[in-house]
Amino acid sequence: MPKLITKHTLPNGLTVLLKEIHSAPIISQFVWYRVGSRNEIQGKTGISHWAEHMQFKGTPRYPAGVLDKAISRDGSSWNAFTFTDWTAFYETAPADKIDLPLMLEADRMINALYDPTEVEAERTVILSELEGNENDPTFKLSDAIAKAAFRHHPYRNEIIGTRDDLLSLTRDDLYHHYRSNYHPRNAVLTLAGDFETERMLEKITKQYETVPSGEQMIQTIPTESTQQKEQRIRLKGACDTTYLEISYHAPAGNEKDFFTMMILDSILTGPSSLNMFGSGGISNKTSRLYRALVEPQLTISISGNYEATIDPHLYTLFSIVQPEQPIEPIIDRIDLELERIRKGEISEEERKKAIKQSRALFAYGCENITNQAYWLGFTEMFADYTWFDRLIPSLENVTQDDLIEYANTRLSADQRVVGSFHPYQNSGGAA
Amino acid sequence: MSRTHSLPCADNIQRTVLPNQITVLTRENFHSQSISLVGIIPGGLMRDSAERPGLSNLCFSTMMRGTASQTINEIFEKLEGIGARLSINGSLHGAVVSAQMLAEDLPIVLQTMRDVLENPAFPEDQVAIVKNQILASLAMQAHETDEMAMKRFREKTFGTHPYARQHAGTPELVAAYTREELAVHHQQIIGPQGMILSIAGGISAQESLQKTAEFLGDWAAAPTFKPETMDYPLINPSVQAAYSHVEIAEKSQLDLVVGSSCSTVFAPDHYPIAVGNCILGQFGMMGRIGEKVRDEHGLAYYAGSQYTPLRFGGSWLVNAGVNPYNVKQAIALIQQEIYRFATSPVTEEELSDAKSFMTGQMPLLVETNQGIASMLATMEWYQYGLDYLVNYPQMIHAVTTEQIMEAAGKYLAPERQVITTAGTLESKA
């Protein structure tokens, strides 16, 4: 019987996490680099995301246009993500086709070309991606809120970067970013699926043992000063819908309060899931804010969103507002519900329900092998891999006093940014 | 560790037809603590008359919101309290029930499902809430470039066929439907006859079947029920080339569609189109289209092709999101690629790659309970047979370069290309 999870560090510093799962003839591999928009400076925003794109543009061994075909030919899926704290690449492959993903990730950790012609072609592709984001009013609203909430910390920057920075970044900037951050000491390799651990570890060692370890970057991330008072943002644009986002400063992923926030979010807006790969969800028609806002038709919808991050980020309540409905009564109603929490009006049934919902989401997430490989590395980015297995017990340990304390300290008005996006009088929508 | 991961097939799927004509398919997966369930009731959004689109969509969207014996709060307290999800949505040809739950909670979900399918009350206040949600959704769609380019494409391609309709309805119609109309409509279109129910997860086939029979076995339709006869015309195969633009203010990116209609899901050229589509705009980083439009010219973040086969005809199209200044260049490039694709055979290497990709992806599609349940329902819906996944590679490998070129020449010829765009062109391009 294999151990559930094996953690191993290669001599060059590469951290490897392996989890055997034999429910389907599939293996999923992720390579995580501890670099994202959190590590970017003004003038270079978007560089992590652009570097992620360049990793698909070839090495001497697998030139551009060869990699994607080689992977697809085997029936494998692959993609990559850039987040605030990390950049990750993954392949999910039929179990007997995993050798190619193992080879190519080791290869592009050290040998990516960053060909100047490819860099220029990708510049316009990324500008196109930015333009797609800009089509969405909520992108503009979230961006404005982040800039208000974080005066100093790089979480204020959009991961994709600003248009000006995307126009000015050079091939040398990108290559320097790559060589500084893509190396074993700054990486975590995670695999889950239908393999034998010892044999897989041998394969990994063979692929990575010659990759130089690299130097761990030491970087001082600006800390965020405590917000002193509530901030308000009001945007207008060509749309027919009003959007309301209220963002509170939130705990980092490895703080105890993070679990308290998860339970509170479940009570307020229904359970949220941190699963990235299609594992279902639960409706939220019995949550407190659904009943307070959607049932009386103040809003069309309500949801709660948060991220598990290295540094404190945001907990956001998002609503689509009923046409013609002013936002003040909505904010008042939310405040009323938060006041009830502060007064201790939380039943044991509500707390238990939140835990059962988390248990269910946990089980749904475990069905998907790609999701399991994802969790192994994702948790290492802001805590360690045991975070996932400790999740349910940690939620069970959240007490009513914790919830009251959280509402008092972290959900007060002076800790939030209230942002709204409103239509012009004449919206310009299509029939 | 046990290794019980063969594909779903006749050897491990249990298929049973209940006396009230519900076909139940079950697949055990004891690696999982949860269960996924998918139900299809024939007769979906297409059952609306041309004058009353959106009625079925509003009906399906409101059925979960209270029954003769339970309020919405009682229904969802029960479901959300156990971390389960149950929903009813409309597809073109069927009402789709979808659920996910921990394995021990199947009875609660089946019992609730029976109640909302048989006895929805359409409470006035809940109908009002759902109407507002649909109206908000329509208002948001009117500003989404991809949605509007596709909507205009359907209108131009399918003409007077019901596939061209806006199945969510118009704001005026949605606002006007009454709860009484919904109640009457429900009794006419929702019943057990012909329903498909697939269940996959950590429960024995025997127990799944026993619970299904217990909670749904004696369900009978209302006397006014009219079974779906699927009596719809085939789409008109002759499509006139056309260009149409939807102007939407203040959009940085414009969405474009180039394509046409094609044959039904049952047609002999279904597999040649599927493999051809993979080569044209799916394989690798979105096939030939992605290589030309994105990789070579850097014109789009996304560019690829889609093949959507349906019962009475389908569509085959290329779509991309581009800067408005580049729209003419992007359309010209796409048309050149389509012309090349339709007039010269794909290479043996391209054909082999696409086949390898499509057959290799199969285990990934049935990795989760949701994936298995959806696949089982689809296999039954199209009468593919329980060994569909086993036979699928054979179907794919039988496709030839000649068949692909013939299909592309037939459906993607310039004289039948519909081009639609949506975004901000005024004062730009």
PDB file of C-alpha atoms in Angstrom, chain A residues 1-2 20 22-26 53 56-57 68-69 72-78 92 94 121-122 124-125 128-129 131-132 134-135 137 140 194-196 237-241 243 279-287 290-291 294-295 297 300 320 322 353 356-357 359-360 363-364 367-370 424 427-431, chain B residues 1-5 31-34 36 65 72-73 76-77 80-85 100-102 104-105 125-126 128-129 132-133 136 139-140 142-143 145 148 151 246-255 283-285 291 294-301 321-323 349 353 356-357 360-361 363-364 367-370:
ATOM      1  CA  MET A   1       0.000   0.000   0.000  1.00  0.00           C
ATOM      2  CA  PRO A   2       1.641   3.293  -1.067  1.00  0.00           C
ATOM      3  CA  GLU A  20      -1.105   7.943  -6.219  1.00  0.00           C
ATOM      4  CA  HIS A  22      -5.866   4.701  -9.344  1.00  0.00           C
ATOM      5  CA  SER A  23      -9.449   5.599 -10.186  1.00  0.00           C
ATOM      6  CA  ALA A  24      -8.740   6.390 -13.850  1.00  0.00           C
ATOM      7  CA  PRO A  25      -5.803   5.727 -16.235  1.00  0.00           C
ATOM      8  CA  ILE A  26      -4.739   9.361 -16.009  1.00  0.00           C
ATOM      9  CA  HIS A  53       2.880  32.744 -22.585  1.00  0.00           C
ATOM     10  CA  PHE A  56       4.758  27.853 -24.971  1.00  0.00           C
ATOM     11  CA  LYS A  57       6.985  29.341 -27.685  1.00  0.00           C
ATOM     12  CA  ASP A  68       1.508  21.749 -28.547  1.00  0.00           C
ATOM     13  CA  LYS A  69       1.178  19.174 -31.296  1.00  0.00           C
ATOM     14  CA  SER A  72      -2.197  16.953 -28.176  1.00  0.00           C
ATOM     15  CA  ARG A  73      -1.146  13.968 -30.289  1.00  0.00           C
ATOM     16  CA  ASP A  74      -1.083  11.915 -27.088  1.00  0.00           C
ATOM     17  CA  GLY A  75      -4.603  12.971 -26.162  1.00  0.00           C
ATOM     18  CA  SER A  76      -3.315  15.113 -23.310  1.00  0.00           C
ATOM     19  CA  SER A  77      -4.636  18.445 -22.083  1.00  0.00           C
ATOM     20  CA  TRP A  78      -2.359  21.277 -21.056  1.00  0.00           C
ATOM     21  CA  THR A  92      -3.141  15.888 -17.771  1.00  0.00           C
ATOM     22  CA  PRO A  94      -3.240   9.219 -20.358  1.00  0.00           C
ATOM     23  CA  ALA A 121       3.846  38.353 -31.967  1.00  0.00           C
ATOM     24  CA  GLU A 122       2.824  37.557 -28.393  1.00  0.00           C
ATOM     25  CA  THR A 124      -0.345  41.774 -29.618  1.00  0.00           C
ATOM     26  CA  VAL A 125      -1.914  38.518 -28.449  1.00  0.00           C
ATOM     27  CA  SER A 128      -5.928  41.282 -27.329  1.00  0.00           C
ATOM     28  CA  GLU A 129      -6.430  39.333 -24.090  1.00  0.00           C
ATOM     29  CA  GLU A 131      -8.971  44.075 -24.573  1.00  0.00           C
ATOM     30  CA  GLY A 132     -11.192  41.037 -24.005  1.00  0.00           C
ATOM     31  CA  GLU A 134     -11.759  45.380 -20.748  1.00  0.00           C
ATOM     32  CA  ASN A 135     -15.010  44.448 -22.492  1.00  0.00           C
ATOM     33  CA  PRO A 137     -17.467  46.155 -16.717  1.00  0.00           C
ATOM     34  CA  LYS A 140     -12.806  47.627 -14.623  1.00  0.00           C
ATOM     35  CA  ASP A 194      -2.224   6.333 -11.886  1.00  0.00           C
ATOM     36  CA  PHE A 195       1.496   5.698 -11.185  1.00  0.00           C
ATOM     37  CA  GLU A 196       3.758   3.963  -8.703  1.00  0.00           C
ATOM     38  CA  GLY A 237     -20.047  52.910 -18.637  1.00  0.00           C
ATOM     39  CA  ALA A 238     -22.000  51.668 -21.626  1.00  0.00           C
ATOM     40  CA  CYS A 239     -24.105  48.908 -20.090  1.00  0.00           C
ATOM     41  CA  ASP A 240     -27.651  48.352 -18.854  1.00  0.00           C
ATOM     42  CA  THR A 241     -26.740  46.757 -15.545  1.00  0.00           C
ATOM     43  CA  TYR A 243     -22.853  46.016 -10.407  1.00  0.00           C
ATOM     44  CA  SER A 279     -15.952  19.787  -9.563  1.00  0.00           C
ATOM     45  CA  GLY A 280     -19.401  21.213  -9.078  1.00  0.00           C
ATOM     46  CA  GLY A 281     -20.782  23.623  -6.569  1.00  0.00           C
ATOM     47  CA  ILE A 282     -23.694  24.241  -4.259  1.00  0.00           C
ATOM     48  CA  SER A 283     -26.495  26.763  -4.737  1.00  0.00           C
ATOM     49  CA  ASN A 284     -26.876  29.585  -2.219  1.00  0.00           C
ATOM     50  CA  LYS A 285     -30.612  30.170  -1.895  1.00  0.00           C
ATOM     51  CA  THR A 286     -30.650  29.726   1.869  1.00  0.00           C
ATOM     52  CA  SER A 287     -27.755  32.006   2.688  1.00  0.00           C
ATOM     53  CA  TYR A 290     -29.652  35.782  -0.508  1.00  0.00           C
ATOM     54  CA  ARG A 291     -32.663  36.091   1.748  1.00  0.00           C
ATOM     55  CA  VAL A 294     -32.426  38.633  -3.586  1.00  0.00           C
ATOM     56  CA  GLU A 295     -35.715  37.531  -2.018  1.00  0.00           C
ATOM     57  CA  GLN A 297     -35.640  41.941  -4.978  1.00  0.00           C
ATOM     58  CA  ILE A 300     -30.515  39.922  -8.868  1.00  0.00           C
ATOM     59  CA  ILE A 320     -25.918  42.410  -9.742  1.00  0.00           C
ATOM     60  CA  GLN A 322     -32.020  45.339  -9.726  1.00  0.00           C
ATOM     61  CA  LYS A 353     -24.383  23.352   7.688  1.00  0.00           C
ATOM     62  CA  LYS A 356     -21.193  19.821   5.846  1.00  0.00           C
ATOM     63  CA  GLN A 357     -21.194  21.946   2.681  1.00  0.00           C
ATOM     64  CA  ARG A 359     -17.195  18.396   3.275  1.00  0.00           C
ATOM     65  CA  ALA A 360     -19.309  17.920   0.169  1.00  0.00           C
ATOM     66  CA  ALA A 363     -15.485  15.249  -1.873  1.00  0.00           C
ATOM     67  CA  TYR A 364     -16.519  16.674  -5.251  1.00  0.00           C
ATOM     68  CA  GLU A 367     -13.127  13.187  -8.007  1.00  0.00           C
ATOM     69  CA  ASN A 368     -10.950  15.051 -10.445  1.00  0.00           C
ATOM     70  CA  ILE A 369      -7.311  13.992 -10.735  1.00  0.00           C
ATOM     71  CA  THR A 370      -6.207  17.286 -12.276  1.00  0.00           C
ATOM     72  CA  TYR A 424     -24.981  55.779 -18.704  1.00  0.00           C
ATOM     73  CA  SER A 427     -26.255  52.624 -22.730  1.00  0.00           C
ATOM     74  CA  GLY A 428     -25.498  51.662 -26.337  1.00  0.00           C
ATOM     75  CA  GLY A 429     -26.511  48.032 -25.912  1.00  0.00           C
ATOM     76  CA  ALA A 430     -27.510  45.794 -28.807  1.00  0.00           C
ATOM     77  CA  ALA A 431     -31.021  44.510 -29.401  1.00  0.00           C
TER      78      ALA A 431
ATOM     79  CA  MET B   1      -4.841  -0.014  -4.458  1.00  0.00           C
ATOM     80  CA  SER B   2      -7.377  -1.457  -6.836  1.00  0.00           C
ATOM     81  CA  ARG B   3      -7.345  -0.531 -10.484  1.00  0.00           C
ATOM     82  CA  THR B   4     -10.927  -0.587 -11.714  1.00  0.00           C
ATOM     83  CA  HIS B   5     -10.796   2.040 -14.369  1.00  0.00           C
ATOM     84  CA  HIS B  31     -13.357   5.485  -5.755  1.00  0.00           C
ATOM     85  CA  SER B  32     -15.703   8.359  -5.039  1.00  0.00           C
ATOM     86  CA  GLN B  33     -17.730   9.348  -1.963  1.00  0.00           C
ATOM     87  CA  SER B  34     -20.182  11.311  -4.070  1.00  0.00           C
ATOM     88  CA  SER B  36     -23.654  12.711  -9.912  1.00  0.00           C
ATOM     89  CA  ARG B  65     -38.834  27.441  -6.383  1.00  0.00           C
ATOM     90  CA  ILE B  72     -38.421  27.368  -1.772  1.00  0.00           C
ATOM     91  CA  ASN B  73     -36.789  27.704   1.626  1.00  0.00           C
ATOM     92  CA  PHE B  76     -33.157  24.471  -0.520  1.00  0.00           C
ATOM     93  CA  GLU B  77     -32.654  24.108   3.246  1.00  0.00           C
ATOM     94  CA  GLU B  80     -27.964  22.997   0.752  1.00  0.00           C
ATOM     95  CA  GLY B  81     -28.022  21.676   4.298  1.00  0.00           C
ATOM     96  CA  ILE B  82     -26.448  18.438   3.050  1.00  0.00           C
ATOM     97  CA  GLY B  83     -24.142  20.117   0.541  1.00  0.00           C
ATOM     98  CA  ALA B  84     -26.131  18.837  -2.431  1.00  0.00           C
ATOM     99  CA  ARG B  85     -26.931  20.604  -5.690  1.00  0.00           C
ATOM    100  CA  GLN B 100     -24.485  16.209  -7.176  1.00  0.00           C
ATOM    101  CA  MET B 101     -24.475  14.900  -3.619  1.00  0.00           C
ATOM    102  CA  LEU B 102     -22.629  12.824  -1.062  1.00  0.00           C
ATOM    103  CA  GLU B 104     -25.531   8.786   1.479  1.00  0.00           C
ATOM    104  CA  ASP B 105     -27.871  11.570   0.358  1.00  0.00           C
ATOM    105  CA  ASP B 125     -43.051  36.094  -5.821  1.00  0.00           C
ATOM    106  CA  GLN B 126     -40.594  33.491  -7.106  1.00  0.00           C
ATOM    107  CA  ALA B 128     -41.101  37.613 -10.321  1.00  0.00           C
ATOM    108  CA  ILE B 129     -37.576  36.963  -9.025  1.00  0.00           C
ATOM    109  CA  ASN B 132     -35.918  39.716 -13.153  1.00  0.00           C
ATOM    110  CA  GLN B 133     -32.927  37.391 -13.301  1.00  0.00           C
ATOM    111  CA  ALA B 136     -30.904  41.058 -16.207  1.00  0.00           C
ATOM    112  CA  ALA B 139     -29.527  43.021 -20.604  1.00  0.00           C
ATOM    113  CA  MET B 140     -25.990  41.807 -19.896  1.00  0.00           C
ATOM    114  CA  ALA B 142     -26.800  42.662 -25.140  1.00  0.00           C
ATOM    115  CA  HIS B 143     -23.405  44.100 -24.174  1.00  0.00           C
ATOM    116  CA  THR B 145     -19.632  40.834 -27.972  1.00  0.00           C
ATOM    117  CA  MET B 148     -24.185  38.951 -29.791  1.00  0.00           C
ATOM    118  CA  LYS B 151     -26.830  35.298 -31.803  1.00  0.00           C
ATOM    119  CA  VAL B 246     -23.906  44.315 -34.229  1.00  0.00           C
ATOM    120  CA  GLU B 247     -22.705  47.663 -32.895  1.00  0.00           C
ATOM    121  CA  ILE B 248     -22.035  47.731 -29.137  1.00  0.00           C
ATOM    122  CA  ALA B 249     -20.539  50.853 -27.608  1.00  0.00           C
ATOM    123  CA  GLU B 250     -17.227  51.110 -25.714  1.00  0.00           C
ATOM    124  CA  LYS B 251     -15.806  47.677 -26.435  1.00  0.00           C
ATOM    125  CA  SER B 252     -12.050  47.217 -26.743  1.00  0.00           C
ATOM    126  CA  GLN B 253     -12.382  43.816 -28.407  1.00  0.00           C
ATOM    127  CA  LEU B 254     -14.604  42.759 -31.273  1.00  0.00           C
ATOM    128  CA  ASP B 255     -15.856  39.208 -31.709  1.00  0.00           C
ATOM    129  CA  PHE B 283      -5.798  20.585 -32.319  1.00  0.00           C
ATOM    130  CA  GLY B 284      -2.803  21.918 -30.373  1.00  0.00           C
ATOM    131  CA  MET B 285      -3.261  25.640 -29.791  1.00  0.00           C
ATOM    132  CA  GLU B 291      -1.620  28.903 -35.844  1.00  0.00           C
ATOM    133  CA  ARG B 294      -2.815  33.948 -33.236  1.00  0.00           C
ATOM    134  CA  ASP B 295       0.678  32.492 -33.616  1.00  0.00           C
ATOM    135  CA  GLU B 296       1.754  33.898 -37.000  1.00  0.00           C
ATOM    136  CA  HIS B 297      -0.045  37.232 -36.996  1.00  0.00           C
ATOM    137  CA  GLY B 298      -0.672  37.867 -33.286  1.00  0.00           C
ATOM    138  CA  LEU B 299      -4.152  39.148 -34.053  1.00  0.00           C
ATOM    139  CA  ALA B 300      -6.188  37.396 -31.377  1.00  0.00           C
ATOM    140  CA  TYR B 301      -5.964  35.921 -27.915  1.00  0.00           C
ATOM    141  CA  GLY B 321     -11.780  37.980 -30.604  1.00  0.00           C
ATOM    142  CA  VAL B 322      -9.753  40.777 -32.246  1.00  0.00           C
ATOM    143  CA  ASN B 323      -9.014  44.463 -32.006  1.00  0.00           C
ATOM    144  CA  GLU B 349       0.203  13.699 -40.332  1.00  0.00           C
ATOM    145  CA  ASP B 353      -2.640  13.687 -35.039  1.00  0.00           C
ATOM    146  CA  SER B 356      -4.862  10.366 -31.878  1.00  0.00           C
ATOM    147  CA  PHE B 357      -5.973  13.451 -29.913  1.00  0.00           C
ATOM    148  CA  GLY B 360      -6.759   9.827 -26.428  1.00  0.00           C
ATOM    149  CA  GLN B 361      -9.010  12.435 -24.781  1.00  0.00           C
ATOM    150  CA  PRO B 363     -10.594   8.808 -20.593  1.00  0.00           C
ATOM    151  CA  LEU B 364     -10.441  12.462 -19.526  1.00  0.00           C
ATOM    152  CA  GLU B 367     -12.874  10.940 -15.289  1.00  0.00           C
ATOM    153  CA  THR B 368     -15.472  12.353 -12.893  1.00  0.00           C
ATOM    154  CA  ASN B 369     -18.922  11.161 -11.873  1.00  0.00           C
ATOM    155  CA  GLN B 370     -20.379  14.203 -13.617  1.00  0.00           C
TER     156      GLN B 370
END
